[in-house]
mmCIF file of C-alpha atoms and ligand atoms in Angstrom:
data_model
loop_
_atom_site.group_PDB
_atom_site.id
_atom_site.type_symbol
_atom_site.label_atom_id
_atom_site.label_comp_id
_atom_site.label_asym_id
_atom_site.label_seq_id
_atom_site.Cartn_x
_atom_site.Cartn_y
_atom_site.Cartn_z
ATOM 1 C CA UNK A 249 95.447 -131.637 66.267
ATOM 2 C CA UNK A 250 96.964 -128.371 63.849
ATOM 3 C CA UNK A 251 93.941 -127.839 62.243
ATOM 4 C CA UNK A 252 90.599 -126.918 62.716
ATOM 5 C CA UNK A 253 87.994 -126.606 60.141
ATOM 6 C CA UNK A 254 84.502 -125.000 60.697
ATOM 7 C CA UNK A 255 81.182 -124.629 58.937
ATOM 8 C CA UNK A 256 79.700 -121.357 58.736
ATOM 9 C CA UNK A 257 75.895 -121.292 58.898
ATOM 10 C CA UNK A 258 74.388 -123.358 62.015
ATOM 11 C CA UNK A 259 77.605 -123.554 63.168
ATOM 12 C CA UNK A 260 80.109 -120.278 63.489
ATOM 13 C CA UNK A 261 77.372 -118.136 62.945
ATOM 14 C CA UNK A 262 74.750 -117.613 65.321
ATOM 15 C CA UNK A 263 70.905 -117.094 64.485
ATOM 16 C CA UNK A 264 71.516 -113.695 63.250
ATOM 17 C CA UNK A 265 74.206 -114.878 60.902
ATOM 18 C CA UNK A 266 76.797 -113.061 63.128
ATOM 19 C CA UNK A 267 80.423 -114.691 64.409
ATOM 20 C CA UNK A 268 80.273 -114.037 68.026
ATOM 21 C CA UNK A 269 83.008 -112.254 69.784
ATOM 22 C CA UNK A 270 83.442 -115.696 71.859
ATOM 23 C CA UNK A 271 84.124 -117.514 68.458
ATOM 24 C CA UNK A 272 86.392 -114.895 67.325
ATOM 25 C CA UNK A 273 88.285 -114.353 70.665
ATOM 26 C CA UNK A 274 88.344 -118.585 70.508
ATOM 27 C CA UNK A 275 89.803 -118.804 66.917
ATOM 28 C CA UNK A 276 92.668 -116.275 67.780
ATOM 29 C CA UNK A 277 93.469 -118.203 70.670
ATOM 30 C CA UNK A 278 93.762 -121.459 68.754
ATOM 31 C CA UNK A 279 95.850 -119.297 66.172
ATOM 32 C CA UNK A 280 98.123 -118.047 68.774
ATOM 33 C CA UNK A 281 98.664 -121.592 69.893
ATOM 34 C CA UNK A 282 100.101 -122.168 66.709
ATOM 35 C CA UNK A 283 97.124 -124.395 65.438
ATOM 36 C CA UNK A 284 95.048 -123.082 61.617
ATOM 37 C CA UNK A 285 91.442 -122.228 61.851
ATOM 38 C CA UNK A 286 89.864 -122.540 58.174
ATOM 39 C CA UNK A 287 86.188 -121.814 57.267
ATOM 40 C CA UNK A 288 84.656 -124.764 55.071
ATOM 41 C CA UNK A 289 80.769 -123.531 53.746
ATOM 42 C CA UNK A 290 78.190 -123.855 51.004
ATOM 43 C CA UNK A 291 78.600 -120.153 50.796
ATOM 44 C CA UNK A 292 80.597 -118.753 47.697
ATOM 45 C CA UNK A 293 84.451 -117.408 48.818
ATOM 46 C CA UNK A 294 83.490 -113.839 48.315
ATOM 47 C CA UNK A 295 80.455 -114.543 50.488
ATOM 48 C CA UNK A 296 82.262 -116.406 52.908
ATOM 49 C CA UNK A 297 85.499 -113.650 52.981
ATOM 50 C CA UNK A 298 82.721 -110.543 53.384
ATOM 51 C CA UNK A 299 81.353 -112.362 56.751
ATOM 52 C CA UNK A 300 85.322 -113.349 57.948
ATOM 53 C CA UNK A 301 86.618 -109.662 57.371
ATOM 54 C CA UNK A 302 83.480 -108.131 59.190
ATOM 55 C CA UNK A 303 84.545 -110.253 62.006
ATOM 56 C CA UNK A 304 88.203 -109.392 61.704
ATOM 57 C CA UNK A 305 89.628 -113.182 60.679
ATOM 58 C CA UNK A 306 91.791 -113.723 58.229
ATOM 59 C CA UNK A 307 91.800 -117.333 57.033
ATOM 60 C CA UNK A 308 91.603 -120.351 53.946
ATOM 61 C CA UNK A 309 88.190 -120.505 52.655
ATOM 62 C CA UNK A 310 86.532 -123.398 51.354
ATOM 63 C CA UNK A 311 84.040 -122.266 49.507
ATOM 64 C CA UNK A 312 80.754 -123.800 47.793
ATOM 65 C CA UNK A 313 80.658 -127.303 49.344
ATOM 66 C CA UNK A 314 84.339 -127.463 48.254
ATOM 67 C CA UNK A 315 84.365 -126.376 44.897
ATOM 68 C CA UNK A 316 86.701 -123.428 45.689
ATOM 69 C CA UNK A 317 89.898 -122.811 47.894
ATOM 70 C CA UNK A 318 91.144 -119.777 48.588
ATOM 71 C CA UNK A 319 94.394 -118.369 50.583
ATOM 72 C CA UNK A 320 93.858 -115.481 53.665
ATOM 73 C CA UNK A 321 95.012 -113.376 51.221
ATOM 74 C CA UNK A 322 92.569 -114.193 48.535
ATOM 75 C CA UNK A 323 94.915 -116.122 45.642
ATOM 76 C CA UNK A 324 92.957 -119.248 44.639
ATOM 77 C CA UNK A 325 94.253 -122.522 44.714
ATOM 78 C CA UNK A 326 91.617 -125.271 43.880
ATOM 79 C CA UNK A 327 88.712 -125.225 41.196
ATOM 80 C CA UNK A 328 86.323 -127.551 40.671
ATOM 81 C CA UNK A 329 83.359 -126.260 38.412
ATOM 82 C CA UNK A 330 80.681 -128.636 36.637
ATOM 83 C CA UNK A 331 81.153 -128.721 32.982
ATOM 84 C CA UNK A 332 78.683 -126.051 30.882
ATOM 85 C CA UNK A 333 76.829 -129.105 29.755
ATOM 86 C CA UNK A 334 76.113 -130.255 32.999
ATOM 87 C CA UNK A 335 74.838 -126.648 34.405
ATOM 88 C CA UNK A 336 72.638 -126.496 31.275
ATOM 89 C CA UNK A 337 71.583 -129.604 31.974
ATOM 90 C CA UNK A 338 70.559 -129.378 35.625
ATOM 91 C CA UNK A 339 69.107 -125.972 34.793
ATOM 92 C CA UNK A 340 66.805 -126.926 32.108
ATOM 93 C CA UNK A 341 65.465 -130.029 34.922
ATOM 94 C CA UNK A 342 65.047 -127.318 37.434
ATOM 95 C CA UNK A 343 63.064 -125.370 34.735
ATOM 96 C CA UNK A 344 60.808 -128.340 34.221
ATOM 97 C CA UNK A 345 60.007 -128.866 37.963
ATOM 98 C CA UNK A 346 59.546 -124.790 38.306
ATOM 99 C CA UNK A 347 62.036 -124.979 41.429
ATOM 100 C CA UNK A 348 64.039 -122.166 42.892
ATOM 101 C CA UNK A 349 67.647 -122.058 42.116
ATOM 102 C CA UNK A 350 70.752 -120.296 42.037
ATOM 103 C CA UNK A 351 73.764 -120.592 39.999
ATOM 104 C CA UNK A 352 77.111 -120.145 42.501
ATOM 105 C CA UNK A 353 80.363 -119.148 40.349
ATOM 106 C CA UNK A 354 83.648 -117.969 40.574
ATOM 107 C CA UNK A 355 82.208 -114.376 39.973
ATOM 108 C CA UNK A 356 78.751 -113.969 41.320
ATOM 109 C CA UNK A 357 75.486 -115.631 42.474
ATOM 110 C CA UNK A 358 72.811 -115.557 40.372
ATOM 111 C CA UNK A 359 69.027 -116.154 40.256
ATOM 112 C CA UNK A 360 66.337 -114.330 38.334
ATOM 113 C CA UNK A 361 63.681 -111.563 39.231
ATOM 114 C CA UNK A 362 60.530 -113.872 38.598
ATOM 115 C CA UNK A 363 62.260 -116.599 40.442
ATOM 116 C CA UNK A 364 61.508 -115.581 44.540
ATOM 117 C CA UNK A 365 57.398 -115.367 43.600
ATOM 118 C CA UNK A 366 57.681 -119.327 43.460
ATOM 119 C CA UNK A 367 59.148 -119.756 47.128
ATOM 120 C CA UNK A 368 56.071 -116.903 47.926
ATOM 121 C CA UNK A 369 53.527 -119.231 46.550
ATOM 122 C CA UNK A 370 54.653 -122.546 47.941
ATOM 123 C CA UNK A 371 55.281 -121.217 51.407
ATOM 124 C CA UNK A 372 51.637 -120.107 51.389
ATOM 125 C CA UNK A 373 50.526 -123.367 50.066
ATOM 126 C CA UNK A 374 52.569 -125.402 52.330
ATOM 127 C CA UNK A 375 51.999 -123.530 55.495
ATOM 128 C CA UNK A 376 48.061 -124.205 56.446
ATOM 129 C CA UNK A 377 49.114 -127.766 55.951
ATOM 130 C CA UNK A 378 52.371 -127.981 57.491
ATOM 131 C CA UNK A 379 51.959 -125.934 60.500
ATOM 132 C CA UNK A 380 55.676 -126.760 61.402
ATOM 133 C CA UNK A 381 56.764 -124.249 58.902
ATOM 134 C CA UNK A 382 57.526 -121.291 60.954
ATOM 135 C CA UNK A 383 56.594 -118.646 58.388
ATOM 136 C CA UNK A 384 58.909 -115.646 59.710
ATOM 137 C CA UNK A 385 61.820 -117.567 60.307
ATOM 138 C CA UNK A 386 61.686 -119.041 56.667
ATOM 139 C CA UNK A 387 61.201 -115.641 55.989
ATOM 140 C CA UNK A 388 64.418 -114.284 57.554
ATOM 141 C CA UNK A 389 65.912 -117.362 55.348
ATOM 142 C CA UNK A 390 64.759 -115.761 51.763
ATOM 143 C CA UNK A 391 66.111 -112.610 53.071
ATOM 144 C CA UNK A 392 68.901 -114.285 54.189
ATOM 145 C CA UNK A 393 69.484 -115.178 50.583
ATOM 146 C CA UNK A 394 69.324 -111.734 49.237
ATOM 147 C CA UNK A 395 71.546 -110.911 51.869
ATOM 148 C CA UNK A 396 74.353 -112.747 50.254
ATOM 149 C CA UNK A 397 77.530 -110.564 48.573
ATOM 150 C CA UNK A 398 77.757 -110.962 45.243
ATOM 151 C CA UNK A 399 74.071 -112.040 44.172
ATOM 152 C CA UNK A 400 72.901 -110.825 41.122
ATOM 153 C CA UNK A 401 69.428 -110.950 39.168
ATOM 154 C CA UNK A 402 69.639 -112.447 35.974
ATOM 155 C CA UNK A 403 66.905 -111.825 33.046
ATOM 156 C CA UNK A 404 67.711 -115.384 31.889
ATOM 157 C CA UNK A 405 69.828 -118.576 32.128
ATOM 158 C CA UNK A 406 71.232 -118.104 28.769
ATOM 159 C CA UNK A 407 72.913 -115.112 30.159
ATOM 160 C CA UNK A 408 74.332 -117.276 32.866
ATOM 161 C CA UNK A 409 75.756 -119.989 30.337
ATOM 162 C CA UNK A 410 77.035 -117.706 28.660
ATOM 163 C CA UNK A 411 79.131 -116.054 30.976
ATOM 164 C CA UNK A 412 82.978 -116.972 30.634
ATOM 165 C CA UNK A 413 82.482 -117.952 34.402
ATOM 166 C CA UNK A 414 83.367 -121.398 36.409
ATOM 167 C CA UNK A 415 80.037 -122.538 37.784
ATOM 168 C CA UNK A 416 80.911 -124.308 41.104
ATOM 169 C CA UNK A 417 77.541 -125.050 42.653
ATOM 170 C CA UNK A 418 73.527 -124.795 42.025
ATOM 171 C CA UNK A 419 71.574 -124.200 44.821
ATOM 172 C CA UNK A 420 67.719 -125.373 45.005
ATOM 173 C CA UNK A 421 65.143 -124.502 47.717
ATOM 174 C CA UNK A 422 61.728 -125.494 48.021
ATOM 175 C CA UNK A 423 58.881 -125.684 50.585
ATOM 176 C CA UNK A 424 56.746 -127.994 48.480
ATOM 177 C CA UNK A 425 57.992 -131.478 49.873
ATOM 178 C CA UNK A 426 56.420 -133.329 46.729
ATOM 179 C CA UNK A 427 58.402 -130.817 44.304
ATOM 180 C CA UNK A 428 61.702 -130.833 45.975
ATOM 181 C CA UNK A 429 61.556 -134.842 46.254
ATOM 182 C CA UNK A 430 60.879 -134.732 42.466
ATOM 183 C CA UNK A 431 63.858 -132.476 42.261
ATOM 184 C CA UNK A 432 66.401 -134.377 43.963
ATOM 185 C CA UNK A 433 65.049 -137.927 42.247
ATOM 186 C CA UNK A 434 66.091 -136.585 39.170
ATOM 187 C CA UNK A 435 69.825 -135.877 39.854
ATOM 188 C CA UNK A 436 70.381 -139.022 42.195
ATOM 189 C CA UNK A 437 71.739 -141.297 39.667
ATOM 190 C CA UNK A 438 73.811 -138.738 37.834
ATOM 191 C CA UNK A 439 76.891 -140.137 38.995
ATOM 192 C CA UNK A 440 79.208 -136.896 37.959
ATOM 193 C CA UNK A 441 77.393 -134.977 40.083
ATOM 194 C CA UNK A 442 77.494 -134.603 43.989
ATOM 195 C CA UNK A 443 74.557 -133.589 45.846
ATOM 196 C CA UNK A 444 73.782 -132.518 49.586
ATOM 197 C CA UNK A 445 71.943 -130.678 51.470
ATOM 198 C CA UNK A 446 72.478 -127.833 54.236
ATOM 199 C CA UNK A 447 69.234 -127.407 55.611
ATOM 200 C CA UNK A 448 65.760 -129.025 55.835
ATOM 201 C CA UNK A 449 64.437 -127.343 52.333
ATOM 202 C CA UNK A 450 67.010 -126.859 49.803
ATOM 203 C CA UNK A 451 69.743 -129.166 48.024
ATOM 204 C CA UNK A 452 72.645 -128.144 45.938
ATOM 205 C CA UNK A 453 74.521 -129.831 43.303
ATOM 206 C CA UNK A 454 78.284 -129.763 42.196
ATOM 207 C CA UNK A 455 80.813 -131.621 40.500
ATOM 208 C CA UNK A 456 81.303 -135.587 42.159
ATOM 209 C CA UNK A 457 84.498 -134.106 42.895
ATOM 210 C CA UNK A 458 83.519 -131.132 44.391
ATOM 211 C CA UNK A 459 83.082 -131.986 48.784
ATOM 212 C CA UNK A 460 84.153 -130.225 52.098
ATOM 213 C CA UNK A 461 85.834 -133.737 52.684
ATOM 214 C CA UNK A 462 87.918 -133.724 49.786
ATOM 215 C CA UNK A 463 89.339 -129.941 49.590
ATOM 216 C CA UNK A 464 89.886 -130.410 53.032
ATOM 217 C CA UNK A 465 91.941 -133.135 52.495
ATOM 218 C CA UNK A 466 93.796 -131.366 49.927
ATOM 219 C CA UNK A 467 94.204 -128.213 51.833
ATOM 220 C CA UNK A 468 95.561 -130.037 54.695
ATOM 221 C CA UNK A 469 98.132 -132.163 52.530
ATOM 222 C CA UNK A 470 99.231 -128.221 51.054
ATOM 223 C CA UNK A 471 99.540 -127.489 54.941
ATOM 224 C CA UNK A 472 101.633 -130.128 55.173
ATOM 225 C CA UNK A 473 98.860 -131.674 58.272
ATOM 226 C CA UNK A 474 97.780 -135.102 58.328
ATOM 227 C CA UNK A 475 94.344 -135.996 58.541
ATOM 228 C CA UNK A 476 94.122 -137.433 61.435
ATOM 229 C CA UNK A 477 95.575 -133.651 63.154
ATOM 230 C CA UNK A 478 92.058 -132.123 61.824
ATOM 231 C CA UNK A 479 89.338 -131.519 63.553
ATOM 232 C CA UNK A 480 85.864 -130.518 61.764
ATOM 233 C CA UNK A 481 82.733 -128.973 63.041
ATOM 234 C CA UNK A 482 79.511 -128.745 61.305
ATOM 235 C CA UNK A 483 75.818 -129.448 61.596
ATOM 236 C CA UNK A 484 74.593 -130.596 58.621
ATOM 237 C CA UNK A 485 74.460 -132.990 55.281
ATOM 238 C CA UNK A 486 76.969 -130.804 53.424
ATOM 239 C CA UNK A 487 79.698 -131.239 56.725
ATOM 240 C CA UNK A 488 79.291 -135.370 56.549
ATOM 241 C CA UNK A 489 82.615 -135.671 54.152
ATOM 242 C CA UNK A 490 84.931 -133.369 56.203
ATOM 243 C CA UNK A 491 83.209 -134.826 59.439
ATOM 244 C CA UNK A 492 84.460 -138.280 58.087
ATOM 245 C CA UNK A 493 87.936 -137.063 56.807
ATOM 246 C CA UNK A 494 88.727 -135.192 59.559
ATOM 247 C CA UNK A 495 90.209 -137.176 63.066
ATOM 248 C CA UNK A 496 87.807 -135.688 65.198
ATOM 249 C CA UNK A 497 84.320 -134.816 64.035
ATOM 250 C CA UNK A 498 82.491 -132.568 66.251
ATOM 251 C CA UNK A 499 78.728 -131.980 65.817
ATOM 252 C CA UNK A 500 77.360 -128.506 67.070
ATOM 253 C CA UNK A 501 74.323 -128.912 70.110
ATOM 254 C CA UNK A 502 71.725 -127.772 67.170
ATOM 255 C CA UNK A 503 72.838 -130.682 64.412
ATOM 256 C CA UNK A 504 70.329 -133.536 63.885
ATOM 257 C CA UNK A 505 71.020 -137.210 65.338
ATOM 258 C CA UNK A 506 72.427 -138.628 62.203
ATOM 259 C CA UNK A 507 75.126 -135.687 62.225
ATOM 260 C CA UNK A 508 75.928 -136.172 65.881
ATOM 261 C CA UNK A 509 75.988 -140.160 65.336
ATOM 262 C CA UNK A 510 78.968 -139.437 63.148
ATOM 263 C CA UNK A 511 80.515 -137.436 65.321
ATOM 264 C CA UNK A 512 82.817 -137.934 68.512
ATOM 265 C CA UNK A 513 81.953 -134.864 70.143
ATOM 266 C CA UNK A 514 78.453 -133.120 70.851
ATOM 267 C CA UNK A 515 79.387 -129.469 71.384
ATOM 268 C CA UNK A 516 77.034 -126.691 72.353
ATOM 269 C CA UNK A 517 74.794 -124.965 69.726
ATOM 270 C CA UNK A 518 75.413 -122.069 67.371
ATOM 271 C CA UNK A 519 73.611 -119.737 69.525
ATOM 272 C CA UNK A 520 76.022 -120.676 72.812
ATOM 273 C CA UNK A 521 78.962 -120.592 70.757
ATOM 274 C CA UNK A 522 79.676 -124.183 70.369
ATOM 275 C CA UNK A 523 82.610 -123.514 67.949
ATOM 276 C CA UNK A 524 83.954 -121.506 70.817
ATOM 277 C CA UNK A 525 83.557 -124.394 73.539
ATOM 278 C CA UNK A 526 84.994 -126.528 70.997
ATOM 279 C CA UNK A 527 88.143 -124.894 70.411
ATOM 280 C CA UNK A 528 89.028 -124.370 73.395
ATOM 281 C CA UNK A 529 88.737 -127.775 74.230
ATOM 282 C CA UNK A 530 90.935 -128.703 71.190
ATOM 283 C CA UNK A 531 93.229 -126.371 72.185
ATOM 284 C CA UNK A 532 93.721 -127.128 76.005
ATOM 285 C CA UNK A 533 94.213 -131.037 75.130
ATOM 286 C CA UNK A 534 96.644 -129.924 72.281
ATOM 287 C CA UNK A 535 99.039 -127.681 74.802
ATOM 288 C CA UNK A 536 98.816 -130.271 77.952
ATOM 289 C CA UNK A 537 100.108 -133.199 75.339
ATOM 290 C CA UNK A 538 102.594 -130.086 74.420
HETATM 291 CA CA1 LIG B 205 75.806 -125.134 58.080
#
């Protein structure tokens, strides 16, 4: 085992969206034992990079669910954008469904000033019918969206299409199950696109060639490491491709049963340093083998 790939939200980040001291120490321990640790996230590269920088970690970053790969020095070594025509069609469809969305490019994460209103309306309608929806937690989710590094508000979606940028991912969030399902159904047969989810209320669209699994395969081959020598850690559906690609798949204790069922190992939760615990298990068995 030579490489550890970890997801960020729900995995390396605790619920305060921080990398704990224990996880930082474990990553440095792995690196000091000659094992590479990389980040594979649905977040954009610059957002993930700013989180790692705050924690004093410098690694390869697979961003936007596999649409980009950057070296620890910030050089981009892979880019898998969608075509402008696809972006236009997706936006058109999401507008028709009156869904909240964000467009991730190589330069920023774009949204519109009036779109947040849709979410607050959905939240107020959905919560009396579904007491399971934890309002304060969801409001925290909304704050997390706005706290993303490189988050910009633009006047209308033509501004996004006109930009000479690479469009990596469109993120959609909805607390209205009927709307969300209708949105998902309208993309499900578009085979040139990939649709994944990283949480209960979202779905994300990218090029069919962009996935954490594809990028992990690409990066391990660049680094001369066989996929069997890779451990991947994740908690959600956008991690499935990399959990399957890696020789050893590790599910977080907070992952659902479906994700846990795909993995060889289940570690502790993200609030109890599950990543650090998986790293020590991995590195110590590696050391004992030599
Ligand atoms: Ca996650």
